[in-house]
Amino acid sequence: MSNTKKGLPGLSASIKDKLIQQALERKLRQAGQEHGQRAMPQALTRKSAIPEEFYRFDMHPGYRQLRIMNEGAARMGVRSPFFKLHEGTASAETKIGGKTYVNYASYNYLGMSDDPVVQAAARQAMERYGTSVSASRLVSGERPIHRELERALAEVYEVEDAITFVSGHATNVSTIGYLFGPRDLILHDEFIHNSVLQGTQLSGARRLPFPHNDWAALDAILEDQRHQFERVLIVLEGIYSMDGDFPDLPRFVDIKRRHKAFLMVDEAHSLGVMGKRGYGIREHFGLAGKDVDIWMGTLSKTLAGCGGYIAGETALVEHLKFLAPGFLYSVGMPPSVAAASLAALRRMQELPERVATLQARGKYFLELAQAAGIDTGSSSGLAVVPAIIQSSLKAARLSAALFRQGINVQPILYPAVPEKSARLRFFISCCHTEEQLRSTVNILSREL
């Protein structure tokens, strides 16, 4: 039969793509299995040769897996959608390669990154304090702008104090990694951010995921497990950045109280997005600040800066300031970044209409997409709306097709998500117009 000849001429393009994709997935699985097998190598005798893969980066299993992915994409005719070079502020629009695109790949939810007041605050702080504080805050890096920002964050959450870190990812890693230990239990939503997983690994605590947003499953685990551990931490997100949905927080507050556990909420994507004033999931549900033990968030989304924060009671914050390695041994946040985030927070408070517009635009986009038959999963339409494609190859090609038509949206591919969950992920901002959203959904629907 002619189908056995080179090039598979008797097969349709879609079947060829499917065969290539299946081969790619097999190679990825094999690479992962080889990595697992090599994780515990047999002891080497003094005279035995050291395998090259133990001292060459180009033979590292992770790099080999990356090469397999890239080579597979190249064979399928898919260019990498990553590391696009933006030539200005990335808001509802961005410029790439000299061309303007409608942009859905930015967390600039309230348009604060290019707000003149925010930019002026950053310049003034830099001129006054320099480009860096040049030391850990504990020894010589403390500046008034740091404390102003932390007090403002504590006021938003109606708690006693707050602490800021120079990295959002490191905020979770350092806080969880330091506060909990081998005799503790950390329970988290199955879709929790990587930073929580890394922090848990650092802590040495036992880790148990529970089904997404399933408070009843969490309750059952605690009924069975709570008595075996000292401290127990439950970790949720305000808005899940892959799916755009959120937990029934009051249910989780009740559970943590009954089981004498700590509750931590990561508000990276919900501050500025949820609640009438943008105060996050706490305002959305009308909860008190003390209902959650550890409020965490990032400064790089709504607050137009970089870094993260923890807000809560004085004992928590003071403890982290003096003893958490990720704060103690790290340089203080640049004054310009702290000033930008503080100005963005104050602008959010002065301009609640931006929050209302963002919520309206997100809802509008979600309704248009659902009406067009696009699978948006469990998204609530609050700034994050996925278009689930169920194929990494199709998602990558769809992203490229939209890019050719002036729309910049990133695909989320296997192994970042399961293959059946491959998607395009749309981040909506208050700066998007209804016309941009309508046009995008029309083009997306047509290409699908």
Short mmCIF file of C-alpha atoms in Angstrom, two decimals:
data_model
loop_
_atom_site.label_atom_id
_atom_site.label_comp_id
_atom_site.label_asym_id
_atom_site.label_seq_id
_atom_site.Cartn_x
_atom_site.Cartn_y
_atom_site.Cartn_z
CA MET A 1 0.00 0.00 0.00
CA SER A 2 1.19 3.52 -0.79
CA ASN A 3 0.54 4.69 2.78
CA THR A 4 3.67 2.89 3.95
CA LYS A 5 5.92 5.00 1.74
CA LYS A 6 7.95 7.96 2.95
CA GLY A 7 5.81 11.03 3.67
CA LEU A 8 2.61 9.03 4.19
CA PRO A 9 1.01 10.46 1.01
CA GLY A 10 -2.19 8.50 1.42
CA LEU A 11 -3.04 10.10 4.76
CA SER A 12 -4.92 13.33 5.27
CA ALA A 13 -3.14 16.30 6.87
CA SER A 14 -5.20 15.95 10.05
CA ILE A 15 -4.29 12.28 10.46
CA LYS A 16 -0.60 13.04 9.84
CA ASP A 17 -0.75 15.72 12.53
CA LYS A 18 -2.39 13.31 14.93
CA LEU A 19 0.27 10.64 14.33
CA ILE A 20 3.07 13.17 14.83
CA GLN A 21 1.46 14.46 18.00
CA GLN A 22 1.04 10.94 19.38
CA ALA A 23 4.69 10.20 18.63
CA LEU A 24 5.70 13.42 20.39
CA GLU A 25 3.64 12.53 23.47
CA ARG A 26 5.24 9.05 23.57
CA LYS A 27 8.71 10.61 23.49
CA LEU A 28 7.78 13.03 26.26
CA ARG A 29 6.48 10.19 28.42
CA GLN A 30 9.62 8.15 27.74
CA ALA A 31 11.81 11.12 28.69
CA GLY A 32 9.84 11.56 31.91
CA GLN A 33 10.10 7.85 32.72
CA GLU A 34 13.85 7.89 32.08
CA HIS A 35 14.14 10.90 34.37
CA GLY A 36 12.32 9.02 37.11
CA GLN A 37 14.49 5.96 36.64
CA ARG A 38 17.63 8.07 36.92
CA ALA A 39 16.46 9.95 39.97
CA MET A 40 17.95 7.24 42.23
CA PRO A 41 21.06 6.03 40.37
CA GLN A 42 22.86 2.97 41.64
CA ALA A 43 25.93 3.74 43.69
CA LEU A 44 28.97 4.17 41.49
CA THR A 45 32.16 2.38 42.38
CA ARG A 46 35.32 4.42 42.61
CA LYS A 47 36.60 3.02 39.32
CA SER A 48 33.34 3.15 37.36
CA ALA A 49 32.86 5.80 34.70
CA ILE A 50 30.54 8.72 35.51
CA PRO A 51 27.75 8.80 32.87
CA GLU A 52 27.90 11.90 30.68
CA GLU A 53 24.32 12.86 31.56
CA PHE A 54 25.47 13.53 35.15
CA TYR A 55 27.80 16.35 34.12
CA ARG A 56 26.40 17.72 30.83
CA PHE A 57 23.50 20.17 30.67
CA ASP A 58 22.64 19.20 27.09
CA MET A 59 21.89 15.67 28.35
CA HIS A 60 19.79 16.77 31.32
CA PRO A 61 16.35 15.03 31.12
CA GLY A 62 14.51 18.36 31.37
CA TYR A 63 16.47 19.84 28.48
CA ARG A 64 16.00 16.72 26.41
CA GLN A 65 12.25 16.96 26.99
CA LEU A 66 12.32 20.59 25.88
CA ARG A 67 14.18 19.64 22.70
CA ILE A 68 11.64 16.93 21.92
CA MET A 69 8.81 19.46 22.27
CA ASN A 70 10.53 22.05 20.08
CA GLU A 71 11.48 19.55 17.39
CA GLY A 72 7.96 18.13 17.36
CA ALA A 73 6.48 21.60 16.97
CA ALA A 74 8.88 22.36 14.12
CA ARG A 75 7.85 19.18 12.30
CA MET A 76 4.23 20.25 12.64
CA GLY A 77 5.03 23.66 11.19
CA VAL A 78 4.26 25.51 14.43
CA ARG A 79 6.48 28.42 15.41
CA SER A 80 7.14 29.05 19.09
CA PRO A 81 4.50 31.43 20.52
CA PHE A 82 6.74 32.35 23.45
CA PHE A 83 9.16 35.19 24.25
CA LYS A 84 7.55 37.68 21.87
CA LEU A 85 9.32 41.03 22.10
CA HIS A 86 6.91 43.79 23.17
CA GLU A 87 8.11 47.24 22.13
CA GLY A 88 6.11 49.35 24.59
CA THR A 89 3.56 49.11 27.38
CA ALA A 90 1.49 45.93 27.18
CA SER A 91 -2.12 46.89 27.91
CA ALA A 92 -5.24 46.27 25.82
CA GLU A 93 -2.95 46.85 22.85
CA THR A 94 0.73 46.15 22.37
CA LYS A 95 3.35 46.59 19.65
CA ILE A 96 5.35 43.58 18.46
CA GLY A 97 7.67 43.75 15.47
CA GLY A 98 6.46 47.25 14.66
CA LYS A 99 2.82 46.10 14.40
CA THR A 100 -0.02 46.86 16.85
CA TYR A 101 -1.98 43.93 18.28
CA VAL A 102 -5.05 43.61 20.47
CA ASN A 103 -3.40 42.10 23.54
CA TYR A 104 -4.78 39.36 25.81
CA ALA A 105 -1.47 38.26 27.31
CA SER A 106 -1.05 40.86 30.06
CA TYR A 107 -2.09 41.06 33.73
CA ASN A 108 -2.45 44.86 33.49
CA TYR A 109 -6.07 44.50 34.62
CA LEU A 110 -6.77 48.12 35.61
CA GLY A 111 -4.42 49.82 33.15
CA MET A 112 -2.10 51.00 35.94
CA SER A 113 1.20 50.12 34.28
CA ASP A 114 0.96 53.08 31.91
CA ASP A 115 -1.07 55.35 34.20
CA PRO A 116 0.71 58.77 34.30
CA VAL A 117 0.21 59.13 38.07
CA VAL A 118 1.74 55.71 38.72
CA GLN A 119 4.68 56.38 36.42
CA ALA A 120 5.31 59.78 38.03
CA ALA A 121 5.36 58.19 41.50
CA ALA A 122 7.97 55.67 40.34
CA ARG A 123 10.17 58.41 38.87
CA GLN A 124 9.97 60.54 42.00
CA ALA A 125 10.90 57.63 44.25
CA MET A 126 13.85 56.72 42.05
CA GLU A 127 15.10 60.32 42.05
CA ARG A 128 14.81 60.50 45.84
CA TYR A 129 16.04 57.05 46.90
CA GLY A 130 18.01 55.79 43.89
CA THR A 131 17.43 52.79 41.67
CA SER A 132 18.13 50.27 44.47
CA VAL A 133 18.12 50.22 48.28
CA SER A 134 21.33 48.18 47.96
CA ALA A 135 20.81 46.04 51.07
CA SER A 136 18.47 43.75 52.93
CA ARG A 137 15.76 45.82 54.59
CA LEU A 138 16.69 44.39 57.98
CA VAL A 139 20.18 45.92 57.95
CA SER A 140 20.24 49.01 55.74
CA GLY A 141 17.60 48.71 53.03
CA GLU A 142 14.51 50.06 54.78
CA ARG A 143 12.88 53.12 53.16
CA PRO A 144 9.68 54.99 54.11
CA ILE A 145 8.00 53.94 50.86
CA HIS A 146 8.20 50.26 51.91
CA ARG A 147 6.25 50.86 55.10
CA GLU A 148 3.74 53.13 53.36
CA LEU A 149 2.94 50.37 50.88
CA GLU A 150 2.66 47.72 53.59
CA ARG A 151 0.37 49.87 55.75
CA ALA A 152 -1.85 50.55 52.73
CA LEU A 153 -2.10 46.82 51.96
CA ALA A 154 -2.96 46.02 55.59
CA GLU A 155 -5.73 48.64 55.46
CA VAL A 156 -7.22 47.06 52.34
CA TYR A 157 -7.46 43.72 54.15
CA GLU A 158 -8.41 45.27 57.49
CA VAL A 159 -5.64 43.37 59.25
CA GLU A 160 -2.83 44.44 61.54
CA ASP A 161 0.16 44.48 59.19
CA ALA A 162 1.71 43.38 55.90
CA ILE A 163 5.13 42.54 54.50
CA THR A 164 6.35 42.83 50.90
CA PHE A 165 8.82 40.53 49.12
CA VAL A 166 10.79 41.22 45.93
CA SER A 167 9.21 38.24 44.11
CA GLY A 168 5.65 36.97 44.04
CA HIS A 169 6.76 33.37 43.52
CA ALA A 170 9.30 33.67 46.35
CA THR A 171 6.61 35.09 48.65
CA ASN A 172 4.80 31.75 48.69
CA VAL A 173 7.97 29.67 48.67
CA SER A 174 9.55 31.53 51.57
CA THR A 175 6.40 31.95 53.69
CA ILE A 176 5.20 28.35 53.43
CA GLY A 177 8.71 26.92 53.44
CA TYR A 178 9.59 28.73 56.65
CA LEU A 179 6.38 28.57 58.70
CA PHE A 180 5.65 24.84 58.28
CA GLY A 181 7.66 21.68 58.83
CA PRO A 182 7.79 17.87 58.70
CA ARG A 183 5.14 17.36 61.40
CA ASP A 184 2.63 19.56 59.54
CA LEU A 185 0.09 19.02 56.76
CA ILE A 186 -0.53 21.29 53.78
CA LEU A 187 -3.79 20.85 51.88
CA HIS A 188 -4.24 22.71 48.62
CA ASP A 189 -6.57 22.95 45.66
CA GLU A 190 -5.40 20.64 42.87
CA PHE A 191 -4.99 23.67 40.57
CA ILE A 192 -2.84 25.67 42.99
CA HIS A 193 0.11 27.70 41.70
CA ASN A 194 3.58 26.20 41.39
CA SER A 195 4.95 28.55 44.07
CA VAL A 196 2.79 26.85 46.70
CA LEU A 197 4.04 23.42 45.62
CA GLN A 198 7.64 24.62 45.82
CA GLY A 199 7.08 26.15 49.25
CA THR A 200 5.50 22.93 50.49
CA GLN A 201 8.43 20.90 49.22
CA LEU A 202 10.84 23.23 50.99
CA SER A 203 8.89 22.94 54.26
CA GLY A 204 9.06 19.15 54.35
CA ALA A 205 5.37 19.03 55.34
CA ARG A 206 3.08 16.34 54.02
CA ARG A 207 1.16 17.58 50.98
CA LEU A 208 -2.37 16.53 50.01
CA PRO A 209 -4.26 18.11 47.09
CA PHE A 210 -8.06 18.12 47.04
CA PRO A 211 -10.37 18.35 43.98
CA HIS A 212 -10.76 21.81 42.52
CA ASN A 213 -12.97 24.09 44.65
CA ASP A 214 -14.38 21.03 46.44
CA TRP A 215 -14.84 22.13 50.04
CA ALA A 216 -16.69 18.92 50.94
CA ALA A 217 -13.71 16.80 49.85
CA LEU A 218 -11.41 18.99 51.95
CA ASP A 219 -13.68 18.60 54.95
CA ALA A 220 -13.60 14.81 54.58
CA ILE A 221 -9.80 14.75 54.38
CA LEU A 222 -9.52 16.83 57.52
CA GLU A 223 -11.98 14.61 59.38
CA ASP A 224 -9.70 11.70 58.62
CA GLN A 225 -6.26 13.32 58.84
CA ARG A 226 -6.27 16.41 61.12
CA HIS A 227 -5.42 14.60 64.37
CA GLN A 228 -2.20 13.15 62.87
CA PHE A 229 -0.48 16.52 62.43
CA GLU A 230 0.51 19.59 64.41
CA ARG A 231 -0.13 22.60 62.16
CA VAL A 232 -2.40 22.31 59.13
CA LEU A 233 -2.47 24.84 56.30
CA ILE A 234 -5.20 25.09 53.64
CA VAL A 235 -4.20 27.03 50.51
CA LEU A 236 -6.60 28.43 47.90
CA GLU A 237 -6.48 31.06 45.17
CA GLY A 238 -8.83 34.02 44.88
CA ILE A 239 -9.14 33.59 41.10
CA TYR A 240 -7.47 30.63 39.43
CA SER A 241 -5.31 31.97 36.64
CA MET A 242 -5.81 29.01 34.29
CA ASP A 243 -9.58 28.72 34.64
CA GLY A 244 -10.86 32.12 35.79
CA ASP A 245 -13.09 30.73 38.54
CA PHE A 246 -13.00 31.15 42.32
CA PRO A 247 -13.77 29.16 45.50
CA ASP A 248 -16.76 29.48 47.81
CA LEU A 249 -14.55 31.12 50.42
CA PRO A 250 -17.07 31.23 53.31
CA ARG A 251 -17.31 27.41 53.16
CA PHE A 252 -13.54 27.11 53.49
CA VAL A 253 -13.46 29.61 56.35
CA ASP A 254 -15.99 27.48 58.23
CA ILE A 255 -13.96 24.33 57.59
CA LYS A 256 -10.68 25.83 58.77
CA ARG A 257 -12.33 27.02 61.99
CA ARG A 258 -13.91 23.66 62.79
CA HIS A 259 -10.67 21.79 62.20
CA LYS A 260 -8.37 24.36 63.86
CA ALA A 261 -6.33 24.93 60.69
CA PHE A 262 -4.69 27.93 59.05
CA LEU A 263 -6.22 29.30 55.83
CA MET A 264 -4.12 31.02 53.15
CA VAL A 265 -5.60 32.74 50.09
CA ASP A 266 -3.44 33.71 47.10
CA GLU A 267 -4.98 36.86 45.62
CA ALA A 268 -2.55 37.30 42.73
CA HIS A 269 -5.40 37.50 40.21
CA SER A 270 -8.31 38.62 42.40
CA LEU A 271 -7.08 41.90 43.95
CA GLY A 272 -8.41 44.68 41.72
CA VAL A 273 -10.70 42.21 39.96
CA MET A 274 -13.25 41.07 42.55
CA GLY A 275 -15.43 43.20 44.79
CA LYS A 276 -17.08 46.56 44.17
CA ARG A 277 -13.88 48.46 45.01
CA GLY A 278 -11.51 45.79 43.75
CA TYR A 279 -10.59 44.69 47.27
CA GLY A 280 -10.66 41.07 46.19
CA ILE A 281 -12.47 37.91 47.19
CA ARG A 282 -12.91 39.12 50.78
CA GLU A 283 -15.01 42.06 49.58
CA HIS A 284 -16.86 39.87 47.08
CA PHE A 285 -18.13 37.64 49.91
CA GLY A 286 -18.32 40.33 52.59
CA LEU A 287 -15.83 38.65 54.91
CA ALA A 288 -13.69 40.18 57.66
CA GLY A 289 -9.94 40.36 57.20
CA LYS A 290 -9.32 38.07 60.18
CA ASP A 291 -11.45 35.33 58.62
CA VAL A 292 -8.35 34.32 56.64
CA ASP A 293 -5.05 33.78 58.45
CA ILE A 294 -2.66 34.53 55.58
CA TRP A 295 -3.58 36.88 52.76
CA MET A 296 -1.09 36.66 49.92
CA GLY A 297 -0.92 38.59 46.67
CA THR A 298 1.39 39.88 43.99
CA LEU A 299 2.29 43.43 43.00
CA SER A 300 2.80 42.66 39.31
CA LYS A 301 -0.82 42.47 38.16
CA THR A 302 -3.31 45.11 39.30
CA LEU A 303 -0.63 46.98 41.26
CA ALA A 304 1.72 47.56 38.30
CA GLY A 305 4.94 46.64 40.09
CA CYS A 306 6.84 43.48 40.89
CA GLY A 307 6.97 41.31 43.99
CA GLY A 308 4.52 39.90 46.49
CA TYR A 309 3.00 40.53 49.89
CA ILE A 310 1.67 38.76 52.97
CA ALA A 311 -1.01 40.45 55.10
CA GLY A 312 -2.33 39.30 58.47
CA GLU A 313 -1.81 39.61 62.19
CA THR A 314 1.26 41.26 63.71
CA ALA A 315 2.70 37.97 64.99
CA LEU A 316 2.71 36.55 61.46
CA VAL A 317 4.28 39.58 59.80
CA GLU A 318 6.87 40.26 62.49
CA HIS A 319 7.89 36.61 62.45
CA LEU A 320 8.48 36.69 58.68
CA LYS A 321 10.34 40.03 58.80
CA PHE A 322 12.94 38.79 61.24
CA LEU A 323 13.29 35.12 60.37
CA ALA A 324 11.95 34.17 56.90
CA PRO A 325 15.05 33.58 54.71
CA GLY A 326 13.39 34.88 51.55
CA PHE A 327 12.96 38.27 53.22
CA LEU A 328 15.85 38.36 55.65
CA TYR A 329 18.56 37.51 53.09
CA SER A 330 17.09 39.32 50.09
CA VAL A 331 17.68 42.90 49.01
CA GLY A 332 14.80 45.27 49.67
CA MET A 333 12.35 46.14 46.93
CA PRO A 334 13.53 48.98 44.63
CA PRO A 335 11.90 52.25 45.74
CA SER A 336 10.46 52.90 42.29
CA VAL A 337 8.64 49.55 42.34
CA ALA A 338 7.21 50.08 45.82
CA ALA A 339 6.11 53.61 44.88
CA ALA A 340 4.46 52.40 41.66
CA SER A 341 2.47 49.72 43.52
CA LEU A 342 1.43 52.17 46.24
CA ALA A 343 0.29 54.69 43.63
CA ALA A 344 -1.59 51.98 41.72
CA LEU A 345 -3.37 50.91 44.91
CA ARG A 346 -4.42 54.49 45.64
CA ARG A 347 -5.54 54.99 42.03
CA MET A 348 -7.68 51.85 42.31
CA GLN A 349 -9.32 53.37 45.38
CA GLU A 350 -9.82 56.72 43.63
CA LEU A 351 -11.18 55.19 40.42
CA PRO A 352 -13.61 52.37 41.26
CA GLU A 353 -15.10 52.82 37.79
CA ARG A 354 -12.07 50.99 36.38
CA VAL A 355 -12.97 47.96 38.49
CA ALA A 356 -16.58 48.13 37.32
CA THR A 357 -15.48 48.42 33.68
CA LEU A 358 -13.13 45.47 34.01
CA GLN A 359 -15.88 43.30 35.48
CA ALA A 360 -18.32 44.37 32.74
CA ARG A 361 -15.80 43.70 29.96
CA GLY A 362 -14.92 40.27 31.35
CA LYS A 363 -18.58 39.30 31.61
CA TYR A 364 -19.24 40.59 28.08
CA PHE A 365 -16.36 38.58 26.61
CA LEU A 366 -17.45 35.43 28.44
CA GLU A 367 -21.05 35.76 27.22
CA LEU A 368 -19.95 36.35 23.62
CA ALA A 369 -17.61 33.36 23.72
CA GLN A 370 -20.23 31.04 25.20
CA ALA A 371 -22.83 32.22 22.67
CA ALA A 372 -20.35 31.35 19.91
CA GLY A 373 -20.03 27.81 21.26
CA ILE A 374 -16.51 28.26 22.62
CA ASP A 375 -15.66 26.05 25.61
CA THR A 376 -14.80 28.48 28.43
CA GLY A 377 -14.73 25.84 31.15
CA SER A 378 -15.69 27.09 34.61
CA SER A 379 -14.64 30.72 34.07
CA SER A 380 -16.65 33.34 35.93
CA GLY A 381 -15.67 36.03 33.41
CA LEU A 382 -13.66 37.97 36.00
CA ALA A 383 -10.62 38.96 33.90
CA VAL A 384 -9.53 35.42 32.97
CA VAL A 385 -11.36 33.48 30.25
CA PRO A 386 -9.92 30.31 28.70
CA ALA A 387 -10.88 28.91 25.32
CA ILE A 388 -10.35 25.17 25.81
CA ILE A 389 -9.21 23.54 22.57
CA GLN A 390 -8.36 20.01 23.85
CA SER A 391 -5.26 19.75 21.66
CA SER A 392 -1.85 21.38 22.12
CA LEU A 393 -1.25 21.36 18.38
CA LYS A 394 -4.58 23.02 17.63
CA ALA A 395 -4.09 25.56 20.43
CA ALA A 396 -0.64 26.54 19.13
CA ARG A 397 -1.89 26.82 15.56
CA LEU A 398 -4.95 28.80 16.63
CA SER A 399 -2.74 31.23 18.56
CA ALA A 400 -0.60 31.70 15.45
CA ALA A 401 -3.67 32.22 13.26
CA LEU A 402 -5.03 34.90 15.59
CA PHE A 403 -1.62 36.56 15.74
CA ARG A 404 -1.61 36.86 11.94
CA GLN A 405 -4.93 38.72 12.28
CA GLY A 406 -3.69 41.18 14.88
CA ILE A 407 -4.60 39.34 18.13
CA ASN A 408 -1.98 38.37 20.68
CA VAL A 409 -3.11 35.54 22.97
CA GLN A 410 -0.92 32.80 24.45
CA PRO A 411 -1.62 29.07 24.19
CA ILE A 412 -1.28 26.89 27.29
CA LEU A 413 0.03 23.52 26.16
CA TYR A 414 0.85 20.03 27.43
CA PRO A 415 2.62 19.33 29.79
CA ALA A 416 1.69 22.63 31.50
CA VAL A 417 -1.90 21.34 31.40
CA PRO A 418 -3.29 17.90 30.48
CA GLU A 419 -3.57 17.46 26.71
CA LYS A 420 -7.38 17.51 26.85
CA SER A 421 -7.18 20.86 28.69
CA ALA A 422 -4.91 22.65 26.18
CA ARG A 423 -6.25 26.15 25.67
CA LEU A 424 -5.87 29.77 24.75
CA ARG A 425 -5.95 32.00 27.82
CA PHE A 426 -7.48 35.48 27.50
CA PHE A 427 -6.66 38.13 30.10
CA ILE A 428 -9.21 40.95 29.92
CA SER A 429 -8.47 44.51 31.08
CA CYS A 430 -10.63 47.55 31.72
CA CYS A 431 -8.90 49.13 28.71
CA HIS A 432 -10.34 46.66 26.18
CA THR A 433 -13.23 48.06 24.17
CA GLU A 434 -16.41 46.16 23.43
CA GLU A 435 -15.55 46.34 19.73
CA GLN A 436 -12.18 44.67 20.37
CA LEU A 437 -13.86 41.92 22.35
CA ARG A 438 -16.57 41.34 19.71
CA SER A 439 -14.06 41.25 16.89
CA THR A 440 -11.82 38.83 18.79
CA VAL A 441 -14.64 36.38 19.50
CA ASN A 442 -15.80 36.54 15.86
CA ILE A 443 -12.30 35.77 14.57
CA LEU A 444 -11.76 33.07 17.20
CA SER A 445 -15.06 31.41 16.36
CA ARG A 446 -14.32 31.54 12.64
CA GLU A 447 -10.86 30.02 13.07
CA LEU A 448 -12.17 27.26 15.33
#
